[in-house]
CSV table of C-alpha atoms in Angstrom, one decimal:
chain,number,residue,atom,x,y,z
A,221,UNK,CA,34.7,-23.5,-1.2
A,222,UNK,CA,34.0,-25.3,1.6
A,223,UNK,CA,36.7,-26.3,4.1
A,224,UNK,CA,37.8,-28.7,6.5
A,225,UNK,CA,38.1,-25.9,8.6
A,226,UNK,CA,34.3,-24.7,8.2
A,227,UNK,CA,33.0,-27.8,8.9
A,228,UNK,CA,35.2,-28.3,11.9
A,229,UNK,CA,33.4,-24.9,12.9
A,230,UNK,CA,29.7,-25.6,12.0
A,231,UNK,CA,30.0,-28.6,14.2
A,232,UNK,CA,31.6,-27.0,17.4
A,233,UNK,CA,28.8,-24.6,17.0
A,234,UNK,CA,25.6,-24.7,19.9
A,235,UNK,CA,22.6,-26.8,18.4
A,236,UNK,CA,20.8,-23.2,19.1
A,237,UNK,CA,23.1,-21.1,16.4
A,238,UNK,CA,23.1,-24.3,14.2
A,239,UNK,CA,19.3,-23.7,14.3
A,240,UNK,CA,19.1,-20.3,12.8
A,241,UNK,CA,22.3,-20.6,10.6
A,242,UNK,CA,21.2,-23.4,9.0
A,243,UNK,CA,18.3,-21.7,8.1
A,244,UNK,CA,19.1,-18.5,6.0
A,245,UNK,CA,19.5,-20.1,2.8
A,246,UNK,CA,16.4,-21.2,3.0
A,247,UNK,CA,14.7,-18.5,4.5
A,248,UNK,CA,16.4,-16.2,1.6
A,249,UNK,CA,15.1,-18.3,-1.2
A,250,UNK,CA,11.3,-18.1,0.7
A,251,UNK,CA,11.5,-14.3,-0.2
A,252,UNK,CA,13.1,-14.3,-3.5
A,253,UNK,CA,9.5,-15.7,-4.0
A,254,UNK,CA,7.4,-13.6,-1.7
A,255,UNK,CA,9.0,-10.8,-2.1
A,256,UNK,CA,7.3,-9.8,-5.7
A,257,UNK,CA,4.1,-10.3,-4.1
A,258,UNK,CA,4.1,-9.0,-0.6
A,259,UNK,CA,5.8,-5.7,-2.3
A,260,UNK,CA,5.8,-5.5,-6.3
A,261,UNK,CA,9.5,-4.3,-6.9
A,262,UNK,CA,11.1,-4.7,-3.3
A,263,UNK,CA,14.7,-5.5,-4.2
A,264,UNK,CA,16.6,-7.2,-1.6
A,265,UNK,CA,19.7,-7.1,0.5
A,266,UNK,CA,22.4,-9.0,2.0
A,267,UNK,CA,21.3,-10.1,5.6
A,268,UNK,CA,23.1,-11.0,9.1
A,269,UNK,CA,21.8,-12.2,12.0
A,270,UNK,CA,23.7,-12.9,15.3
A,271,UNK,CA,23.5,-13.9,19.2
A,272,UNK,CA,25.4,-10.9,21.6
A,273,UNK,CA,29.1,-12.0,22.1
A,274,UNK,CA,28.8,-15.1,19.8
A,275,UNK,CA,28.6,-15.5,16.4
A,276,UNK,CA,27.7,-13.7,13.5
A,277,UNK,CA,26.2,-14.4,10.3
A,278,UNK,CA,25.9,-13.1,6.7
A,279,UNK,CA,24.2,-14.5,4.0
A,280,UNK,CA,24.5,-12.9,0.2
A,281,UNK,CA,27.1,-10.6,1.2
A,282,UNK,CA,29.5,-9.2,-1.8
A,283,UNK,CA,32.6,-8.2,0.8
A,284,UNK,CA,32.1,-10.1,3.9
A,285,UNK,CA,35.3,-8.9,6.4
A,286,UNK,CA,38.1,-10.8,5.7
A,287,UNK,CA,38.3,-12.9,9.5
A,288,UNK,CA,35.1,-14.3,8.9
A,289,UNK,CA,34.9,-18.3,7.3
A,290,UNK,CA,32.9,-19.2,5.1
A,291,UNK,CA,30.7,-22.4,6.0
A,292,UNK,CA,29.3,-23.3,2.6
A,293,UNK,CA,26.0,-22.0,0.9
A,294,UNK,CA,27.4,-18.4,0.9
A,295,UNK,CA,27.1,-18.3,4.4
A,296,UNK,CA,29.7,-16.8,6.3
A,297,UNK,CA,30.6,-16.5,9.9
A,298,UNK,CA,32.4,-14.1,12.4
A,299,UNK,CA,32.3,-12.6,15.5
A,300,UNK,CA,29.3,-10.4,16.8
A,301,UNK,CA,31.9,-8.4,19.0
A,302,UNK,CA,34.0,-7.8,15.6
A,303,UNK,CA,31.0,-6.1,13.6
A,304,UNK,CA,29.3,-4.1,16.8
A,305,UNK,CA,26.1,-5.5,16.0
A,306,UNK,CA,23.1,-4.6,18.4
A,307,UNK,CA,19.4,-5.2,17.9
A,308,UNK,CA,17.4,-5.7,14.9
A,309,UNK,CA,18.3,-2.7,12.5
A,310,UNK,CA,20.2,-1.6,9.1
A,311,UNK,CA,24.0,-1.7,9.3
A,312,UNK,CA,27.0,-0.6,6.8
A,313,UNK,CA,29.0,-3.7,6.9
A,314,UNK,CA,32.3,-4.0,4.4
A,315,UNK,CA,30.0,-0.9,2.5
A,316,UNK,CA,26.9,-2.6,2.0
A,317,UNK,CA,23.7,-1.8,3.8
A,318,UNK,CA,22.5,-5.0,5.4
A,319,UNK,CA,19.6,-6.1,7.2
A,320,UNK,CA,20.5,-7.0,10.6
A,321,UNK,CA,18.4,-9.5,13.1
A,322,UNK,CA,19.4,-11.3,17.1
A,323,UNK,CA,18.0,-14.4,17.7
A,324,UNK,CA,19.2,-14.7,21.3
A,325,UNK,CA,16.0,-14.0,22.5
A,326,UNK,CA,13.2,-16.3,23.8
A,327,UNK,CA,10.9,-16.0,20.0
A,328,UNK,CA,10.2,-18.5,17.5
A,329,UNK,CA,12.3,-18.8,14.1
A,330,UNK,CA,9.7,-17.7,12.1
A,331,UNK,CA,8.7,-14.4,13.7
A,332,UNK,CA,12.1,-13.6,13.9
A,333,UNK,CA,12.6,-14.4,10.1
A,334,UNK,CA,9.4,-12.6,9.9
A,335,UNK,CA,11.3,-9.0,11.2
A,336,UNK,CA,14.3,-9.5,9.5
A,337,UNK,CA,11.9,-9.5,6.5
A,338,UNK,CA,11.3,-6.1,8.0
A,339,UNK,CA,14.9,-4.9,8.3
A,340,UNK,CA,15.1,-6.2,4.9
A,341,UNK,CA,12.3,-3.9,3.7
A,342,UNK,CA,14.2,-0.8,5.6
A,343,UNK,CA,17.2,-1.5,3.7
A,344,UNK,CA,15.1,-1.3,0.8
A,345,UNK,CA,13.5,2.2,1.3
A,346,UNK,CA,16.7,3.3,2.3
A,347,UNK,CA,18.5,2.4,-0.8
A,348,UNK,CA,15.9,3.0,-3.2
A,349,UNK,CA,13.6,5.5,-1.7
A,350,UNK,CA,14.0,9.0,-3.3
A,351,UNK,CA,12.0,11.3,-1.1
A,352,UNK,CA,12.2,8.7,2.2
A,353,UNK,CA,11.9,10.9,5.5
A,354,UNK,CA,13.0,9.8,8.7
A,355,UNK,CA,11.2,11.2,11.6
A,356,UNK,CA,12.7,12.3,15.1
A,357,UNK,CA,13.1,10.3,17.9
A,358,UNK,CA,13.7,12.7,20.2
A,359,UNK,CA,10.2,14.0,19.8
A,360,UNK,CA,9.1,11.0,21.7
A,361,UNK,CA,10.7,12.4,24.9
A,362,UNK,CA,9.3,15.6,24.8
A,363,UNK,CA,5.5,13.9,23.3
A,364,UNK,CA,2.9,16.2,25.0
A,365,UNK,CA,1.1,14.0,27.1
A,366,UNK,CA,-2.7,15.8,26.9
A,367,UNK,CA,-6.2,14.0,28.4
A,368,UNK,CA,-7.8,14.8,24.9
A,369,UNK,CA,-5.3,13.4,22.7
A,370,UNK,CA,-5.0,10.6,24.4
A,371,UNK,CA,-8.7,9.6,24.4
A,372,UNK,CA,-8.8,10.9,20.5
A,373,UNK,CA,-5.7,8.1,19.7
A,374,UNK,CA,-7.7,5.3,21.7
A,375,UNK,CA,-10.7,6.0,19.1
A,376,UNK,CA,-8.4,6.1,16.5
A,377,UNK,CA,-7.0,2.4,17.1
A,378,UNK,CA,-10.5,1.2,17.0
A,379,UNK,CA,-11.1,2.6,13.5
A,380,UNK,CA,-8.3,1.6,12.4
A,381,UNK,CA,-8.4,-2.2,14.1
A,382,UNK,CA,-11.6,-2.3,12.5
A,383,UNK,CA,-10.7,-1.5,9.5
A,384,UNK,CA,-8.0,-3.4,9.1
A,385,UNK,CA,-9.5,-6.2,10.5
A,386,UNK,CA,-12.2,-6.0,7.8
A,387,UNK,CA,-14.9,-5.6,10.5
A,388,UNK,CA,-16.6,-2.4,9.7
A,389,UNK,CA,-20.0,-1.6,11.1
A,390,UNK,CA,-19.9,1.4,8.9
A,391,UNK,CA,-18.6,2.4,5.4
A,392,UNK,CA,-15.0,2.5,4.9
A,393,UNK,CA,-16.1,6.3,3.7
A,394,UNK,CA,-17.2,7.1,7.2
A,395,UNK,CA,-14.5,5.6,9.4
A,396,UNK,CA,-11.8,7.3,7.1
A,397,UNK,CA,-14.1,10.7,7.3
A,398,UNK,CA,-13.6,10.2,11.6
A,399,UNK,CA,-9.8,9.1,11.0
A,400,UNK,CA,-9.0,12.4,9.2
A,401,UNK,CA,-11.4,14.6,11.6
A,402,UNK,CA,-9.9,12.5,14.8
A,403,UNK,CA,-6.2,13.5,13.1
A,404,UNK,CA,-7.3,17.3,12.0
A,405,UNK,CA,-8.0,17.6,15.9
A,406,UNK,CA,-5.6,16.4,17.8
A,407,UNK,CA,-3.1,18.4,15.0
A,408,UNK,CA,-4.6,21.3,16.9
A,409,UNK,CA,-4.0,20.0,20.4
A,410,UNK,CA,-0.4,18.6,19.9
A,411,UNK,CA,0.6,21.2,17.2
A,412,UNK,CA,1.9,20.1,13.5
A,413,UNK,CA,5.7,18.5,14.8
A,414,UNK,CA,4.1,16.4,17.0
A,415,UNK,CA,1.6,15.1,14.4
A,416,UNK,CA,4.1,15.0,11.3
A,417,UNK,CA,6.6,13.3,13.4
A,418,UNK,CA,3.9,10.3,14.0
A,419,UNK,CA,3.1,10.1,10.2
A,420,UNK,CA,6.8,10.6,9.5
A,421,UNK,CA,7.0,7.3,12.0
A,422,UNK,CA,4.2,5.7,10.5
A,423,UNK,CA,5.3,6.1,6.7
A,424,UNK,CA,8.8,4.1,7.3
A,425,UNK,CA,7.8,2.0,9.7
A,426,UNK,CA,4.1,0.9,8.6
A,427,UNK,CA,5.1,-0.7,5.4
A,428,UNK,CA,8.6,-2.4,6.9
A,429,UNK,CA,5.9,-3.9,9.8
A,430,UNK,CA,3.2,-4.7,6.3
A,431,UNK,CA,5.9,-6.7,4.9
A,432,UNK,CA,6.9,-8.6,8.3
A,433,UNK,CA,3.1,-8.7,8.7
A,434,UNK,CA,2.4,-10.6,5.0
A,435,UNK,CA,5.1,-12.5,5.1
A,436,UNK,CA,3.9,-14.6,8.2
A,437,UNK,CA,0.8,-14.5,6.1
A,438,UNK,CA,2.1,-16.1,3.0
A,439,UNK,CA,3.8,-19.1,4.8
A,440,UNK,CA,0.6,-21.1,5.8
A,441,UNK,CA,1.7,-24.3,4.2
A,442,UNK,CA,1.5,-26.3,6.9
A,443,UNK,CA,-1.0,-26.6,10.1
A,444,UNK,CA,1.8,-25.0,12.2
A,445,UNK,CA,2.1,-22.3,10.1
A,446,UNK,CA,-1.9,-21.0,10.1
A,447,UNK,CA,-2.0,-21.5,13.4
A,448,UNK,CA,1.2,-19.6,14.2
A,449,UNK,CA,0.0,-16.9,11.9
A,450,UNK,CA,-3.3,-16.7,13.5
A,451,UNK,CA,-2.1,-16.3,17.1
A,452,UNK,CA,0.7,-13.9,15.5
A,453,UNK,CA,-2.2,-11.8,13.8
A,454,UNK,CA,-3.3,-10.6,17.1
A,455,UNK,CA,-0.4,-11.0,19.8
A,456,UNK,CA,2.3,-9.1,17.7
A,457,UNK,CA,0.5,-6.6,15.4
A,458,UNK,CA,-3.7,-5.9,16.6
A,459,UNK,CA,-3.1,-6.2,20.1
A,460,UNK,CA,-1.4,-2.8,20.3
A,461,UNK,CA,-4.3,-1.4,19.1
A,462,UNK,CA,-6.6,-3.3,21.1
A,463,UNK,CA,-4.8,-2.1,24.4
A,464,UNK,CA,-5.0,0.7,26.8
A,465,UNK,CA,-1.7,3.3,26.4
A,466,UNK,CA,-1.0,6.9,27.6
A,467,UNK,CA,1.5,9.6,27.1
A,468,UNK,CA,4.6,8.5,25.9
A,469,UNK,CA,4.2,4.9,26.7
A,470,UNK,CA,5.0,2.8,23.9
A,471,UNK,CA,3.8,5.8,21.5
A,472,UNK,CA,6.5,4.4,18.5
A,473,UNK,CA,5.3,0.8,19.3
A,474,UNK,CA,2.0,2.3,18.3
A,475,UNK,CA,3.0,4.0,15.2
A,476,UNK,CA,4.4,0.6,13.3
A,477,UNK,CA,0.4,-0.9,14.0
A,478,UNK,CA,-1.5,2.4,12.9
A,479,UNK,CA,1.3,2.5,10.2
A,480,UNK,CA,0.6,-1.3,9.7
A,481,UNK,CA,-3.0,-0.8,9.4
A,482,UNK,CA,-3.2,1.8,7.3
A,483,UNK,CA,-1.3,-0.6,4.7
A,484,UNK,CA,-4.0,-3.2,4.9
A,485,UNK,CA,-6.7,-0.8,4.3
A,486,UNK,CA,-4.8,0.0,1.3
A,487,UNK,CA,-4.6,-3.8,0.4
A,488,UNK,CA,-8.1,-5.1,1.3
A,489,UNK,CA,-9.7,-1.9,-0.4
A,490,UNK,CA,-8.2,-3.2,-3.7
A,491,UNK,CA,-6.2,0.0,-4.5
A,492,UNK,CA,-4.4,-1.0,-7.7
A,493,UNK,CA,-0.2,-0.9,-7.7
A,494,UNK,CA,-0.1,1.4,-4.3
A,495,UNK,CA,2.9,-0.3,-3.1
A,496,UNK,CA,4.8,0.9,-6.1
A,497,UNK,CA,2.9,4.1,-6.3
A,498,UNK,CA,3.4,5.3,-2.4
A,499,UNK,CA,7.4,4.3,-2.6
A,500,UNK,CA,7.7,6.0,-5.7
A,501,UNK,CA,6.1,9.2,-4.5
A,502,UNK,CA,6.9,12.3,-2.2
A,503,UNK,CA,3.8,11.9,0.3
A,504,UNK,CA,3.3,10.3,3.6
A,505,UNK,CA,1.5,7.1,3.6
A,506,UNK,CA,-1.8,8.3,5.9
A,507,UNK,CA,-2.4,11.5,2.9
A,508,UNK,CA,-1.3,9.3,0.4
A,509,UNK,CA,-4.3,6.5,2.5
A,510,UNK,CA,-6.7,9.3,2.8
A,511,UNK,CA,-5.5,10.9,-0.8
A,512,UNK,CA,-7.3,7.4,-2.1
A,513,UNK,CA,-10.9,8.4,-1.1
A,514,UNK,CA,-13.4,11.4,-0.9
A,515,UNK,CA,-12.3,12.5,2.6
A,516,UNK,CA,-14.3,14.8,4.5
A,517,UNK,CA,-14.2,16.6,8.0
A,518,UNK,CA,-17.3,15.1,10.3
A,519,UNK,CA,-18.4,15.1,13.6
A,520,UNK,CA,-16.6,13.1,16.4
A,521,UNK,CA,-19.1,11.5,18.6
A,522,UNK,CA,-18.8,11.2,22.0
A,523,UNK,CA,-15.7,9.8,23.6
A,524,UNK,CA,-16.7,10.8,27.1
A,525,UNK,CA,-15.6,7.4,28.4
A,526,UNK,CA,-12.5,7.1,26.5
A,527,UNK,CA,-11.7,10.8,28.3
A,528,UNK,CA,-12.7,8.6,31.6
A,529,UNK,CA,-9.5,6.3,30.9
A,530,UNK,CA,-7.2,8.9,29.6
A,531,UNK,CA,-7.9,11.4,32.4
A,532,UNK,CA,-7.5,8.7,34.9
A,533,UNK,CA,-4.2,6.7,33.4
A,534,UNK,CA,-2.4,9.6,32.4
A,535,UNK,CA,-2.4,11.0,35.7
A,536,UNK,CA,-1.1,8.2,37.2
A,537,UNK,CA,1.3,8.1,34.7
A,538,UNK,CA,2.6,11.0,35.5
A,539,UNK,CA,2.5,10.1,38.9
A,540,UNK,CA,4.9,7.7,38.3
A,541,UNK,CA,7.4,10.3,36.3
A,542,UNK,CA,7.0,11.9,40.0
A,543,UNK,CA,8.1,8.9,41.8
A,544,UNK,CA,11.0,7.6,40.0
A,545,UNK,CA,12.8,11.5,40.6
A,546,UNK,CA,12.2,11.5,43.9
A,547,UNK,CA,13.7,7.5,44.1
A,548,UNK,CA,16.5,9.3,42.1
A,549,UNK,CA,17.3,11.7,44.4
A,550,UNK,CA,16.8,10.2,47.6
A,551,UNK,CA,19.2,7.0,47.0
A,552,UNK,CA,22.2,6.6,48.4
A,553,UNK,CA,25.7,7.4,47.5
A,554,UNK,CA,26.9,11.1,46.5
A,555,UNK,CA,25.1,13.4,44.6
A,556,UNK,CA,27.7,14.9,41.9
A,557,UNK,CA,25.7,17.7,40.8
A,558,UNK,CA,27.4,19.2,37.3
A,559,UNK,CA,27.1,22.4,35.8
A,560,UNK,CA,28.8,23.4,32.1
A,561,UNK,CA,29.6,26.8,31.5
A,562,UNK,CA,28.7,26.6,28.1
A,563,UNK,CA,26.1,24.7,26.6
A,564,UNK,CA,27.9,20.7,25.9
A,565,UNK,CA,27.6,19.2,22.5
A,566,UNK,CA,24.8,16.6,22.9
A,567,UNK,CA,26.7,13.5,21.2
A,568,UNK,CA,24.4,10.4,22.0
A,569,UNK,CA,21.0,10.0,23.4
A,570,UNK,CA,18.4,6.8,24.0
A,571,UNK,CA,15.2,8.8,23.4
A,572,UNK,CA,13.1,5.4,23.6
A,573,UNK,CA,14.7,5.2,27.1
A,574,UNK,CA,14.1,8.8,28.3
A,575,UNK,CA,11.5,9.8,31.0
A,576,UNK,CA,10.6,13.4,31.0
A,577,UNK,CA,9.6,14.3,34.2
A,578,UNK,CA,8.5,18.0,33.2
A,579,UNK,CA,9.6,20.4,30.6
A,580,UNK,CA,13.0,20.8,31.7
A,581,UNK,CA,13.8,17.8,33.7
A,582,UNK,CA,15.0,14.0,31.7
A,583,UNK,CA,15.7,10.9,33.6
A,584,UNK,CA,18.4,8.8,31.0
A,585,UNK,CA,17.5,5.2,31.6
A,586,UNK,CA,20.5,4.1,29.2
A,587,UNK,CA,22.5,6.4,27.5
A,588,UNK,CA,23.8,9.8,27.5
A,589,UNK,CA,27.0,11.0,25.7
A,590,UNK,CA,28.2,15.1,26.2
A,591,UNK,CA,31.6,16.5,25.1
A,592,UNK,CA,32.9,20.0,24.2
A,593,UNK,CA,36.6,19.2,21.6
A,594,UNK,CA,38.3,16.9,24.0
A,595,UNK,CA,36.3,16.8,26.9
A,596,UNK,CA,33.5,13.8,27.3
A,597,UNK,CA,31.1,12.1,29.3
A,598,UNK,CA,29.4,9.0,28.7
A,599,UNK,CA,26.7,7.3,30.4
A,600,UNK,CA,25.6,3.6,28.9
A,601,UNK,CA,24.0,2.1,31.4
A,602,UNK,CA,21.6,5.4,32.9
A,603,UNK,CA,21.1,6.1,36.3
A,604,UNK,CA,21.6,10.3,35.7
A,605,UNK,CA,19.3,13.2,35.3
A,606,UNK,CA,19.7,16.0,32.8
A,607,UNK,CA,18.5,19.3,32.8
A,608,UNK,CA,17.7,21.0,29.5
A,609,UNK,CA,16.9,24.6,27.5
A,610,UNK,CA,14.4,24.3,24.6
A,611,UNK,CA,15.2,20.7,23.5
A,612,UNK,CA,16.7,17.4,24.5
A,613,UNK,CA,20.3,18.6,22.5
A,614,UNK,CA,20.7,21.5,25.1
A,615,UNK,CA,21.8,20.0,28.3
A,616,UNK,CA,22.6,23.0,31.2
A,617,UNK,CA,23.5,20.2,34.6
A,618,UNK,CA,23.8,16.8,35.0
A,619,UNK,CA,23.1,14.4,37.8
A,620,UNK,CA,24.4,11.4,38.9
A,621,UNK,CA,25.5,9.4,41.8
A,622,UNK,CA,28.5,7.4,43.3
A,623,UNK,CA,29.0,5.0,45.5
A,624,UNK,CA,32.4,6.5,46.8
A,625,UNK,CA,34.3,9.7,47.0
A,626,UNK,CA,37.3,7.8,45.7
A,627,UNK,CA,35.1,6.8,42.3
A,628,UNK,CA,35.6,10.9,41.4
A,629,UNK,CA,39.0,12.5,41.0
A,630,UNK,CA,40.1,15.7,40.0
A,631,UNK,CA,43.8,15.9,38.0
A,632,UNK,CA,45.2,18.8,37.0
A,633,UNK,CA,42.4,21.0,36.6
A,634,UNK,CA,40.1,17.7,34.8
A,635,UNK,CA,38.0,15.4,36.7
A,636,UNK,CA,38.2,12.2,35.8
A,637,UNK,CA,35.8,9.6,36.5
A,638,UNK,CA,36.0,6.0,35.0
A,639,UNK,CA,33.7,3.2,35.5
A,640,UNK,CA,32.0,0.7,33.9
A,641,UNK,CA,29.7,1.9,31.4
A,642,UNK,CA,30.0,5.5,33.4
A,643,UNK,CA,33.0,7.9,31.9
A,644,UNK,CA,33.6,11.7,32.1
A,645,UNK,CA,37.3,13.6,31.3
A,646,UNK,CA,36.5,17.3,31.6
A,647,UNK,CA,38.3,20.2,32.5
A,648,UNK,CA,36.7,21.7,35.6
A,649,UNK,CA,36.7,22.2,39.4
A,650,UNK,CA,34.9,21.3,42.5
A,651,UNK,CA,32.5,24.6,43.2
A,652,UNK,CA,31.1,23.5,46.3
A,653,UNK,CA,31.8,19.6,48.2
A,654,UNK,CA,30.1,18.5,51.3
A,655,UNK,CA,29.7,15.1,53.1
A,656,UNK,CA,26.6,14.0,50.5
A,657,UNK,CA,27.7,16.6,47.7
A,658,UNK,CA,30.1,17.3,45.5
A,659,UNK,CA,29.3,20.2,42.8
A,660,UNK,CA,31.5,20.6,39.7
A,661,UNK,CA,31.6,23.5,37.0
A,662,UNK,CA,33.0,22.3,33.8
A,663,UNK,CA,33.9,23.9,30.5
């Protein structure tokens, strides 16, 4: 029921929020329709979208949370802050996966309808997918960043753009025969975790960014619409594949477009029910692609002048890795150098935000959470350097820096630091403190 109350609140509400609230009702009876025929069987979810510390919104929720009113249209409303919401993602909300979406960003309503189609499709192949594997993000960090795979992956996106694209100057046969040999070798450079984790990246991701992908597609009624689409078609989806990128530099963003386009080669090579067929089975999406034709290794031709760019970018790249240590280490403040005498428990990491520097060596842009039972340290916001054994979940030392000696304190036997978005509580002592200095051992 609508109340007096709820309207009250829809109309205190910013024209902006009005704008996207007033559209889920709609927007969810669009892909009750599309939904059959973007992605025979896709069952869908309840959905919420919200602006960072304003509202919230759910749509076709069984249990919303009790504080939150409920504006007519089963629409309800409540606090972003309340719910924890960031980004566009999957969230367990009153027990009920949902498909989350911000639209407090500068972007069109329908693109960003368009990737909470997308969520909406996770939620899907989270909830119905038997054999769904989730690949590792912390692999991203620790991507080798090689001359030869690089050029290999730039002559990749062009088979792929144009096959997808439906501009092949060759057989279909042929370009998949130089995708698989192109794969087959850079297996061999990067070894088999670096490849499976891409495949694992593309087979969750590639049909989630399909979906988003058709659905822009399918809503060409109006001029608006084609022309929106048309723009979309290349700015959000081919361009990736169309541009220059090395190492670790958007590598995921690359994996939802070679994901993507795998999917339409699927779609415009009229392979009958594969939607239904790849969800239902146990098999990544680029065997299950290649699974679909005579595949055969060939001969790559020459790529001399894609190793011209690769050799010449990553190095640079690298370069850079270089530069923003050495910016690290020469600001100013005080270096509080930590050591742990046992490896910590590795509790939180942003691998999309990491910057390996070499082997051993991780600048954390955003976060970094350690503890050992009772002991912590958290890092939101970045600004410290880890050192690591083996893998990113084995952290030896820590770096950071403070503005002040006073920021650091040491009470009995724990030091204690507590600012925004920067906290540590660890048992430990001061080994060693000079005027620029301080070193700590903890537990």
């Amino acid at each position: 029921m609508v109340t007096m109350e709820s309207n009250e609140t829809w109309r205190d509400l910013h024209p902006y929020d009005q704008l996207y609230a007033g559209k889920l009702s709609s927007f969810y009876k669009e892909v009750e329709t599309l939904a059959p025929v973007i992605w025979p069987g896709m069952k869908l979810c309840p959905i919420c979208i919200f602006r960072q510390d304003g509202p919230a919104f759910l749509h076709k929720h069984p249990f919303p949370p009790r504080s939150f009113i409920h504006l007519g249209d089963d629409v309800w409303m409540g606090e972003q802050a309340e719910l924890q919401l960031f980004g566009g993602t999957q969230a367990d909300i009153n027990g009920t996966l949902t498909a989350i979406n911000y639209y407090d960003r500068c972007y069109l309503a329908p693109l960003f309808y368009a990737e909470l189609f997308h969520e909406m499709h996770h939620v899907y192949q989270r909830n119905y997918m038997t054999a769904l594997r989730i690949d590792d993000p912390t692999l991203i960090a620790t991507y080798p960043e090689d001359v030869e795979n690089d050029a290999l992956k730039l002559f990749e996106n062009r088979l792929l753009l144009q096959m997808a694209r439906n501009h092949n100057t060759q057989s279909i046969g042929e370009m998949l025969d130089l995708l698989f040999s192109c794969r087959e070798k850079r297996k061999g450079i990067i070894g088999n975790k670096y490849m499976e984790m891409e495949k694992l990246a593309e087979s969750v991701e590639g049909p989630a960014t399909y979906c988003q992908y058709k659905y822009l597609q399918s809503r060409q009624a109006e001029a608006w619409d084609k022309a929106l689409f048309a723009v979309s078609r290349q700015a959000e989806f081919f361009s990736v594949l169309s541009k220059l990128s090395f190492g670790r530099r958007n590598l995921r963003h690359r994996l939802l477009m070679t994901g993507l386009a795998q999917c339409l080669i699927l779609a415009n090579n009229n392979i009958p029910d594969w939607e239904q067929e790849y969800f239902d089975s146990d098999v990544l999406l680029n065997d299950f692609l290649f699974s679909r034709f005579p595949i055969k290794q060939v001969p790559i031709p020459d790529i001399d002048h894609l190793r011209a760019y690769s050799s010449y970018h990553l190095k640079n790249e690298q370069e850079e890795h270089q530069k923003h240590l050495d910016v690290f280490r020469n600001q100013n403040g005080i270096c509080v150098e930590i050591t742990f005498k046992g490896i910590p428990e590795c509790r939180g990491i942003d691998p999309m935000n990491i910057e390996l520097v070499n082997e051993n060596t991780l600048i954390h842009n955003t976060m970094l959470k350690l503890g050992k039972a009772d002991n912590y340290l958290s890092f939101l916001t970045g600004g410290v350097i880890s050192e690591i054994v083996d893998n990113l979940w084995q952290v030896s030392s820590v770096t950071f820096f403070l503005r002040s000696r006073e920021q650091l304190k040491i009470e009995n036997g724990t030091a204690i630091l507590n600012l925004d978005g920067r906290q540590l509580n660890w048992c430990g002592e001061i080994v060693n403190e000079s005027e620029r200095v301080i070193s700590l051992e903890l537990e």
